[in-house]
Coordinates of C-alpha atoms and ligand atoms in Angstrom, one line a residue:
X156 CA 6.0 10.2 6.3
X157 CA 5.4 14.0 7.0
X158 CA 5.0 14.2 10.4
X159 CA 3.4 17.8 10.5
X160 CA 3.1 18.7 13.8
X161 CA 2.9 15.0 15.3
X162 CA 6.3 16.3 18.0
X163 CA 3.6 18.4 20.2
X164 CA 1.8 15.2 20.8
X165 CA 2.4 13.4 23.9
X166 CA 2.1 9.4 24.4
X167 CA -0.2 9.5 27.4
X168 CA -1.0 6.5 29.6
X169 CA -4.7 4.9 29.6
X170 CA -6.6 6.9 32.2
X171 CA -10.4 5.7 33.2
X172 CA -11.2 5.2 29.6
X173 CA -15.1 5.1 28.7
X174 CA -15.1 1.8 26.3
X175 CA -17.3 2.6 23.3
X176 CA -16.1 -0.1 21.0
X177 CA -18.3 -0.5 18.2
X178 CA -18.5 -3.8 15.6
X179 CA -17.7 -4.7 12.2
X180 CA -20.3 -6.1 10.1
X181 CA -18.4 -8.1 8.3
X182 CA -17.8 -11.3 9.5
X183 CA -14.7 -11.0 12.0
X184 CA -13.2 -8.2 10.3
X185 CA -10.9 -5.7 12.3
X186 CA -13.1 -3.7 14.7
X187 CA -12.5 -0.7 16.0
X188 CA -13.0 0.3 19.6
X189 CA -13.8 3.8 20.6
X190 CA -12.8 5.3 23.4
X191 CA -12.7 8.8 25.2
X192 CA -10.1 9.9 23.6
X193 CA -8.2 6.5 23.1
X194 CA -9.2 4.4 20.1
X195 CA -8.9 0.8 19.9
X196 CA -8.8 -0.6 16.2
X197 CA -9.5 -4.8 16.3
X198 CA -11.7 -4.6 19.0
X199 CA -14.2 -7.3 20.7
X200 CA -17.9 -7.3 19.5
X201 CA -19.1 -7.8 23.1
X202 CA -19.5 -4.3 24.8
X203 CA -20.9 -2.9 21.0
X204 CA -25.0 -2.5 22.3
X205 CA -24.0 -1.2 25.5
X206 CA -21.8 1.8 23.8
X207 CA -23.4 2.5 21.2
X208 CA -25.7 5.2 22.9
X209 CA -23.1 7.5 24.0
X210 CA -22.0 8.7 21.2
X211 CA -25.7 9.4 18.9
X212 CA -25.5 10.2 15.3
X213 CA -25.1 13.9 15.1
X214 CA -25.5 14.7 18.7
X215 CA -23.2 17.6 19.5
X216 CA -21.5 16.2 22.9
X217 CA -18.6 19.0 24.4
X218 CA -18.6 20.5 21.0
X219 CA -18.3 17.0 19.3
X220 CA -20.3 16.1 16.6
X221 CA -20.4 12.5 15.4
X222 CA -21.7 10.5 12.6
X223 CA -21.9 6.9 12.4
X224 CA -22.9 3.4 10.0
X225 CA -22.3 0.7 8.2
X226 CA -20.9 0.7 4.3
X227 CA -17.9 -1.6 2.9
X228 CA -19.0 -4.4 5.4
X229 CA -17.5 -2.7 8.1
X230 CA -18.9 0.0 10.4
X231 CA -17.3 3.3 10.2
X232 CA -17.2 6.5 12.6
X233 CA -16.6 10.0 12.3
X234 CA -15.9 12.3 14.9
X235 CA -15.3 16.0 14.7
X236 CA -14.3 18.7 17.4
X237 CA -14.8 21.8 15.7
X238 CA -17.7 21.6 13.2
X239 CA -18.8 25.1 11.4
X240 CA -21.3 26.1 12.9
X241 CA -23.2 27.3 9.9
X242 CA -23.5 23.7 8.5
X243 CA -25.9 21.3 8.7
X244 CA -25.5 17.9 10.5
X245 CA -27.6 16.1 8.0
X246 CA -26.2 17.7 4.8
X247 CA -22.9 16.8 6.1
X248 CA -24.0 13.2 7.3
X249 CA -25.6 12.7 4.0
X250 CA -22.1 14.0 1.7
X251 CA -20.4 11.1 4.0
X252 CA -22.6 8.5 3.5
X253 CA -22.7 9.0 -0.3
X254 CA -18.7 9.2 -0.3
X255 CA -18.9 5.7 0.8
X256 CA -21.7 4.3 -0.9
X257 CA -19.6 5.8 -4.5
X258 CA -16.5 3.8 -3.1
X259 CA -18.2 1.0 -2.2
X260 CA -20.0 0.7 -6.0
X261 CA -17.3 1.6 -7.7
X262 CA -14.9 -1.3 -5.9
X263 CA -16.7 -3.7 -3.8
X264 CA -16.4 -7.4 -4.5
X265 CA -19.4 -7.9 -3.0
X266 CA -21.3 -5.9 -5.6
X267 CA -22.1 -7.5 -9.1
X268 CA -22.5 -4.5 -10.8
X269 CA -19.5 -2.7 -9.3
X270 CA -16.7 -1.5 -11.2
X271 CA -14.7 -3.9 -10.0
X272 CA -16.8 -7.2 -10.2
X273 CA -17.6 -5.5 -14.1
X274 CA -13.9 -5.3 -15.1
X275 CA -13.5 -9.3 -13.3
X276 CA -16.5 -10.5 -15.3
X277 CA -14.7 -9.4 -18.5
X278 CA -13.2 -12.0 -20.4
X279 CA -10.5 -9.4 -23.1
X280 CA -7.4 -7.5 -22.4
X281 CA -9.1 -4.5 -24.4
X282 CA -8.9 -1.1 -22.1
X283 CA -11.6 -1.2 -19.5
X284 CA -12.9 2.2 -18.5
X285 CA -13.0 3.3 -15.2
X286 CA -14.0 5.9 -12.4
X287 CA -10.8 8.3 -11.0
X288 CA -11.3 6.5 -7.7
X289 CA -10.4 3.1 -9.1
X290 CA -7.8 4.2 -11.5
X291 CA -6.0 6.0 -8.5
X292 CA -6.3 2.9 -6.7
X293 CA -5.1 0.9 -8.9
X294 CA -2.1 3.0 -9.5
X295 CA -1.4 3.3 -5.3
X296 CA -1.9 -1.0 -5.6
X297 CA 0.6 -1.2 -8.3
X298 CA 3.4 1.1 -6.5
X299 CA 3.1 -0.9 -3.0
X300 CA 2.7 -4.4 -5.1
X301 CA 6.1 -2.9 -6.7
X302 CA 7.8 -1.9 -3.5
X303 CA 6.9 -5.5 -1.8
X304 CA 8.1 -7.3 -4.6
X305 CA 4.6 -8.9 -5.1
X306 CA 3.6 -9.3 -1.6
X307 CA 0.6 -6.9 -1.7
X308 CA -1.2 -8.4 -5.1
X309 CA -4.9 -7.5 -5.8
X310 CA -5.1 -9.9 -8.4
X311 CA -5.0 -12.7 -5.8
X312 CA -8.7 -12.6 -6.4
X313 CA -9.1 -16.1 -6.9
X314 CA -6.9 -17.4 -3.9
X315 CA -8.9 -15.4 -1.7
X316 CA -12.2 -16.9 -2.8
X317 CA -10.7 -20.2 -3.0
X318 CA -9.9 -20.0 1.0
X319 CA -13.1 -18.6 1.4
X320 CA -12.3 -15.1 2.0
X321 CA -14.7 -13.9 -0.4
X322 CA -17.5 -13.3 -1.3
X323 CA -18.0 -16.6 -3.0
X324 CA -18.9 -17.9 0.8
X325 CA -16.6 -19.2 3.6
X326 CA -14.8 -22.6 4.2
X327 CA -13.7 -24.3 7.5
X328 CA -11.2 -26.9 5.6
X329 CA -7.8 -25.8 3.3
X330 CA -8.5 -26.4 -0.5
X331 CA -6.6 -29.3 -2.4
X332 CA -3.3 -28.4 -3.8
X333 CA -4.1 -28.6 -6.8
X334 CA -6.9 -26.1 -6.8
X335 CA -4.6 -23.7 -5.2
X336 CA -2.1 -24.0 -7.6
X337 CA -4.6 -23.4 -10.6
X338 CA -6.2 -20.1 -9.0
X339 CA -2.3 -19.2 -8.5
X340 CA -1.6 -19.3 -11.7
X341 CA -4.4 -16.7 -12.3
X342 CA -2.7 -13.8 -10.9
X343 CA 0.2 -11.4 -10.6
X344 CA 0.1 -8.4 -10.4
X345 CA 2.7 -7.5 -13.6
X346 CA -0.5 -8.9 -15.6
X347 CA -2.5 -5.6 -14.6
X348 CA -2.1 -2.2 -16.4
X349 CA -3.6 1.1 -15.5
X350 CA -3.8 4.4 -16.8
X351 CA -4.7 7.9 -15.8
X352 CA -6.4 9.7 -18.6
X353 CA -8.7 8.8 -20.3
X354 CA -9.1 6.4 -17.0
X355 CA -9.3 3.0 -17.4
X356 CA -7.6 -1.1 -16.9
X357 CA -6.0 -3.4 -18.8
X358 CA -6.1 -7.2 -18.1
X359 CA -3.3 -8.7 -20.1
X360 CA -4.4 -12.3 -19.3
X361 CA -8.2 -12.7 -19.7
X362 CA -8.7 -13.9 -16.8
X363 CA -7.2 -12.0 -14.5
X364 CA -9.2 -10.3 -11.8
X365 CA -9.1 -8.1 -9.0
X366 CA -9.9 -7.4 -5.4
X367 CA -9.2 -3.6 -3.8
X368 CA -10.4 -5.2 -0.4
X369 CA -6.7 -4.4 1.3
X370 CA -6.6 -0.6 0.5
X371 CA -10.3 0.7 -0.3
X372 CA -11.4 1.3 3.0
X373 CA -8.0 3.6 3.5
X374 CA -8.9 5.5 -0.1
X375 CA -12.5 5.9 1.5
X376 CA -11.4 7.2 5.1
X377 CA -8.7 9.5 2.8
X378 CA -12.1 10.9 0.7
X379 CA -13.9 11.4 3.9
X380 CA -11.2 13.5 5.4
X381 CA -11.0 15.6 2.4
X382 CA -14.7 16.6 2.5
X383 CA -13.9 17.6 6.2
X384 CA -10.8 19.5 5.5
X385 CA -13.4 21.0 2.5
X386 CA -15.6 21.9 4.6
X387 CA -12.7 23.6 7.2
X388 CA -12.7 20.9 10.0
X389 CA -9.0 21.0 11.4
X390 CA -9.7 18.7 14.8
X391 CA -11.4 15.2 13.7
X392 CA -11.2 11.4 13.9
X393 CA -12.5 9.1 10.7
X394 CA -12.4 5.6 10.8
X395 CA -13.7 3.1 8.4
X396 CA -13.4 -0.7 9.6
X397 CA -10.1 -0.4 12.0
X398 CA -8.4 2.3 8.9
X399 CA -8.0 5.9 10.5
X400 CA -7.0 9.7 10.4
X401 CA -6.3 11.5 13.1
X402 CA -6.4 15.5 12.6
X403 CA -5.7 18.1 15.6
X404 CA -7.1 17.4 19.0
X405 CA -9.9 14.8 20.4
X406 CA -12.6 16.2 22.5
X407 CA -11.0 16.6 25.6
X408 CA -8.1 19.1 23.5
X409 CA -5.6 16.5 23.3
X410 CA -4.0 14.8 20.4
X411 CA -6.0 11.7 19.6
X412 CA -4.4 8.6 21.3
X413 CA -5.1 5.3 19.1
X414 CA -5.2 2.2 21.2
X415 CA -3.6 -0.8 19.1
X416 CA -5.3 -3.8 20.3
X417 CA -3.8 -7.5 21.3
X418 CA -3.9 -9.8 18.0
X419 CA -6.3 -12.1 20.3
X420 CA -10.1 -11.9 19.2
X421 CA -11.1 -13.7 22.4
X422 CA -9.6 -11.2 25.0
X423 CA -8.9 -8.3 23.1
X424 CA -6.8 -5.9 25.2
X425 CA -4.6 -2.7 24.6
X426 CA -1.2 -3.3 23.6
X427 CA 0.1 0.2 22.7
X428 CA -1.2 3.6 22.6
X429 CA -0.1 5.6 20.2
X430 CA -0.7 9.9 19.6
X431 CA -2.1 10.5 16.7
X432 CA -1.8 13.9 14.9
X433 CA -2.2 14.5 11.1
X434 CA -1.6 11.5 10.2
X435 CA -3.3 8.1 9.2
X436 CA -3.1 4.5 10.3
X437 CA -4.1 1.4 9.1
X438 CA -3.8 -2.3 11.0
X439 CA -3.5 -5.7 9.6
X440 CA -4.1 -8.8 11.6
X441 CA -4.3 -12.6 11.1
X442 CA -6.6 -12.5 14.3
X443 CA -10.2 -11.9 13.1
X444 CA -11.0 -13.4 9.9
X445 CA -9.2 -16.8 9.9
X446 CA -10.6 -20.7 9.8
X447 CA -8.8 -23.3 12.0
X448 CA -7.6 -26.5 10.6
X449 CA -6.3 -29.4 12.8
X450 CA -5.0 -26.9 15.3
X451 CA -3.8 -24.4 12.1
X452 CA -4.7 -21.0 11.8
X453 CA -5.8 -20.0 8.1
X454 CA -6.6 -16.4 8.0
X455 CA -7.4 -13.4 5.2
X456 CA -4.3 -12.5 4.3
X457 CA -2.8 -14.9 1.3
X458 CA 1.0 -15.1 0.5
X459 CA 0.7 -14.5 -3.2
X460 CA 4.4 -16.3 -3.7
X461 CA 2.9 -19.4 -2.2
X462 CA -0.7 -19.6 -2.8
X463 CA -1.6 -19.7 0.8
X464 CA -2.8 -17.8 3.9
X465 CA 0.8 -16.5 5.8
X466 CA 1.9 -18.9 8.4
X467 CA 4.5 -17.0 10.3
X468 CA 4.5 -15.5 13.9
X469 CA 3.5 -11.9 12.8
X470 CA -0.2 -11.6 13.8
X471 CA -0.6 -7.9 13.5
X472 CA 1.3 -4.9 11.5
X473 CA 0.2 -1.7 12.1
X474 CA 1.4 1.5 9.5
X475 CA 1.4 5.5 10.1
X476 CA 1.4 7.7 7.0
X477 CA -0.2 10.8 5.8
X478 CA -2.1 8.7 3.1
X479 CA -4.2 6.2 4.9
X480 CA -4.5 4.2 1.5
X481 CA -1.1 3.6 1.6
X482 CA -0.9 3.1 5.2
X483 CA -3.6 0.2 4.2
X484 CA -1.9 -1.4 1.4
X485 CA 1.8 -1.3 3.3
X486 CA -0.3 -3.3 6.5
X487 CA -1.3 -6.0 4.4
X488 CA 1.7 -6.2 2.5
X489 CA 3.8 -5.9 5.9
X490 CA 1.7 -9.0 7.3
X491 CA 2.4 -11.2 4.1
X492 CA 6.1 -10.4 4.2
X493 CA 6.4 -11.4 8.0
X494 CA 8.7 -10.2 10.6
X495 CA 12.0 -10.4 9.0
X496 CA 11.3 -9.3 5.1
X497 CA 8.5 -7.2 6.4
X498 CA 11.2 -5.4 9.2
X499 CA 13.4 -5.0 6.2
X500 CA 11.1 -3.0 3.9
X501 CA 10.2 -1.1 7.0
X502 CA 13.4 -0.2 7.3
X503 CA 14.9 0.3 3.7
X504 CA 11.3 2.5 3.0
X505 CA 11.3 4.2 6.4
X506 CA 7.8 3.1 7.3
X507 CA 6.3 4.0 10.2
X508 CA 5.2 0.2 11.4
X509 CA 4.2 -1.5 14.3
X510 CA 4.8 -4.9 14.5
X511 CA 2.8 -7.5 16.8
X512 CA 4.7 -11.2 17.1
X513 CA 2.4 -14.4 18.5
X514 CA 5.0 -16.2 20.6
X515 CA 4.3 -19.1 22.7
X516 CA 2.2 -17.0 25.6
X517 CA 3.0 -14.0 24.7
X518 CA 3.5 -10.9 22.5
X519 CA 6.4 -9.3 21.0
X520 CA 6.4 -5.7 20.0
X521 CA 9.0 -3.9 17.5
X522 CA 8.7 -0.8 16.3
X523 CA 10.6 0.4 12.8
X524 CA 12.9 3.4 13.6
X525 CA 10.9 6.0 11.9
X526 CA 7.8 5.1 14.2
X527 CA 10.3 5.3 17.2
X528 CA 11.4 8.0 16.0
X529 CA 8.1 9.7 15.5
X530 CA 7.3 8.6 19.4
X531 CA 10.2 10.3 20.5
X532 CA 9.6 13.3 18.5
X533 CA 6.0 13.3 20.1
X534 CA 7.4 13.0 23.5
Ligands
ADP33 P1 -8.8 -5.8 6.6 O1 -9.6 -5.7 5.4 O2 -9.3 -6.8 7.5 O3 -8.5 -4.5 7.3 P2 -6.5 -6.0 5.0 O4 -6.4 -4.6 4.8 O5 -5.2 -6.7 5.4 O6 -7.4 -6.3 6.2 O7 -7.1 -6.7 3.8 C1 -7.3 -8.1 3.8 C2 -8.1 -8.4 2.5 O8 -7.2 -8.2 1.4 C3 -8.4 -9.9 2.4 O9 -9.6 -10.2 2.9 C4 -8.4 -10.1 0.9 O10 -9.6 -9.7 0.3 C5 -7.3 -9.2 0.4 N1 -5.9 -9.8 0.3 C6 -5.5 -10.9 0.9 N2 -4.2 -11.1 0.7 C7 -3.8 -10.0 -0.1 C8 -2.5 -9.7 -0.6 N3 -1.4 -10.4 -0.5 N4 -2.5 -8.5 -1.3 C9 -3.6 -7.7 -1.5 N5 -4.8 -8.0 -1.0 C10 -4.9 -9.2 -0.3
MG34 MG1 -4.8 -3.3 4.2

């Protein structure tokens, strides 16, 4: 992790804070909250209609220009401080929006004629062309699948549309064993291949398939910040579904303080605020997508070694890193890993991570040493 000029940043206390959370379409995917100057990723859906005026699509507010929407079934926001002047709003709103509607076709699961759902439809291990996007992708899946020894696995395709994580529909009950054993034996990642140039995928077992749900947002919050930094923005905020990068200052000229919210969907509350400058953060949680089985908690996020949503205490890992892609992919495969092996590779790897424990009736906190050491820096 670079951290650029992240020591001028200060870790500032929660003062008055104007709650503009704002929802996620998607089911109860993470939310993120926005505040004046403090964000809160994982948010609550309940305050959404009455903050959704103050910050209107486009209108200039203390110099702040903001755009807004849905794409990826999520809701995304983006916020900048020091817009040219010379540009246009709309032009600008409009080279967003089709950044995420090319994502969004080229990997959504929820698209039939997507890259993606075209590549999982076909039935050969014969080179599969692709977009750049997807192949680069790929590749970023393949390194973190690598470096977590399997935890983070976009091939568990079929494991997440057998718990009903898909877009094959939901389910309130856990599948049979044996069913999860045979969509098991569908993936792993090793079965994937991927090149650059000419781009394009390789199955190596026919039925292999994929799902780019754990890191696309963070490629597409990563394309949207390299339009800005295009188009000479230095001071903005994207955020795409609970995935961010902070750049320079937040309205009021100070860095951008992201609020990490409580793993609890029914009172969602700050746990930790932390400055954000130049860098990107993603957040996985077990918290908002999950069914509940004779008092079990069944959630999103499958243990590829086991077939099965993660059981242990870790409810929420949040990562910093320049690349919010990777920051994306290194959350999920943080969460599947759990406290101890996910602490580890925190460690060995010198991630930035923020780690959220569900004990009894409470929370436990730990931070890796480089994110400590990138709060003390920033004090
Ligand atoms: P969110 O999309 O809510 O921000 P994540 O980034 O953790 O959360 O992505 C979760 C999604 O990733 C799941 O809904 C599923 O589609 C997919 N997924 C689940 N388990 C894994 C895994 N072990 N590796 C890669 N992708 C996964
Ligand atoms: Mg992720």
């Amino acid at each position: 992790m670079q951290r650029g000029e992240a020591n001028q940043t200060k870790l500032q206390s929660l003062r008055y804070p104007v709650a503009c959370p704002r929802i996620s379409r998607r089911t109860q995917s993470p939310v993120m909250h926005r505040w004046t100057g403090v964000f809160v990723p994982k948010g609550s859906f309940l305050f959404a209609a009455a903050c959704c005026t103050l910050l209107a699509c486009g209108a200039p507010k203390n110099g702040l220009v903001s755009f807004s929407g849905s794409a990826m079934g999520t809701v995304w926001t983006v916020q900048i401080t020091d817009l040219r002047r010379d540009l246009s709003h709309g032009a600008l709103e409009r080279r967003i929006i089709a950044t995420l509607d090319e994502v969004d076709q080229a990997m959504s699961t929820y698209k039939e004629d997507s890259e993606v759902m075209k590549f999982n439809r076909q039935i050969s291990t014969d080179w599969f062309p692709i977009s750049p996007p997807v192949a680069a992708v790929l590749r970023e899946a393949l390194v973190i699948s690598q470096l977590s020894n399997g935890a983070f696995d976009i091939t568990v395709s079929p494991l997440v549309n057998l718990w009903g994580f898909g877009p094959t529909g939901a389910r309130t009950q856990r599948p049979p064993t044996a069913e999860i054993r045979s969509a098991r034996a569908q993936t792993g990642y090793e079965n994937l291949e991927v090149r650059l140039s000419p781009p394009a995928m390789r199955k190596k077992v026919a039925k292999l398939s994929i799902d780019l749900s754990a890191i696309a947002k963070g490629y597409a919050v990563d394309r949207i910040s390299a339009l800005l930094d295009e188009n000479g923005s230095k001071n903005y905020l994207v955020e795409i579904g609970g995935e961010l990068r902070a750049m320079g200052n937040n309205p009021q000229d100070e860095p951008w303080r992201i609020g990490v919210e409580r793993p609890d969907a029914d009172s969602p509350q700050i746990e930790q605020i932390l400055p954000l400058r130049n860098l990107g953060m993603a957040t996985s949680g077990d918290y908002r997508n999950f069914f509940e089985e004779d008092g079990k908690r069944y959630s999103h996020t499958i243990d590829p070694n086991t077939g099965e949503p993660v059981t242990h205490s870790l409810a929420s890992v949040s990562v910093l890193a320049d690349s919010v892609m990777r920051a994306d992919g290194l959350a999920t495969a943080l969460l599947v890993l759990g406290p101890r092996a996910g602490a580890e590779l925190a460690e060995r790897e010198e991630i930035a991570a923020l780690f959220i424990e569900r004990k009894a009736d409470t929370y436990k906190l730990t931070m890796s040493s480089t994110l400590q050491q990138y709060l003390g820096d920033a004090d």
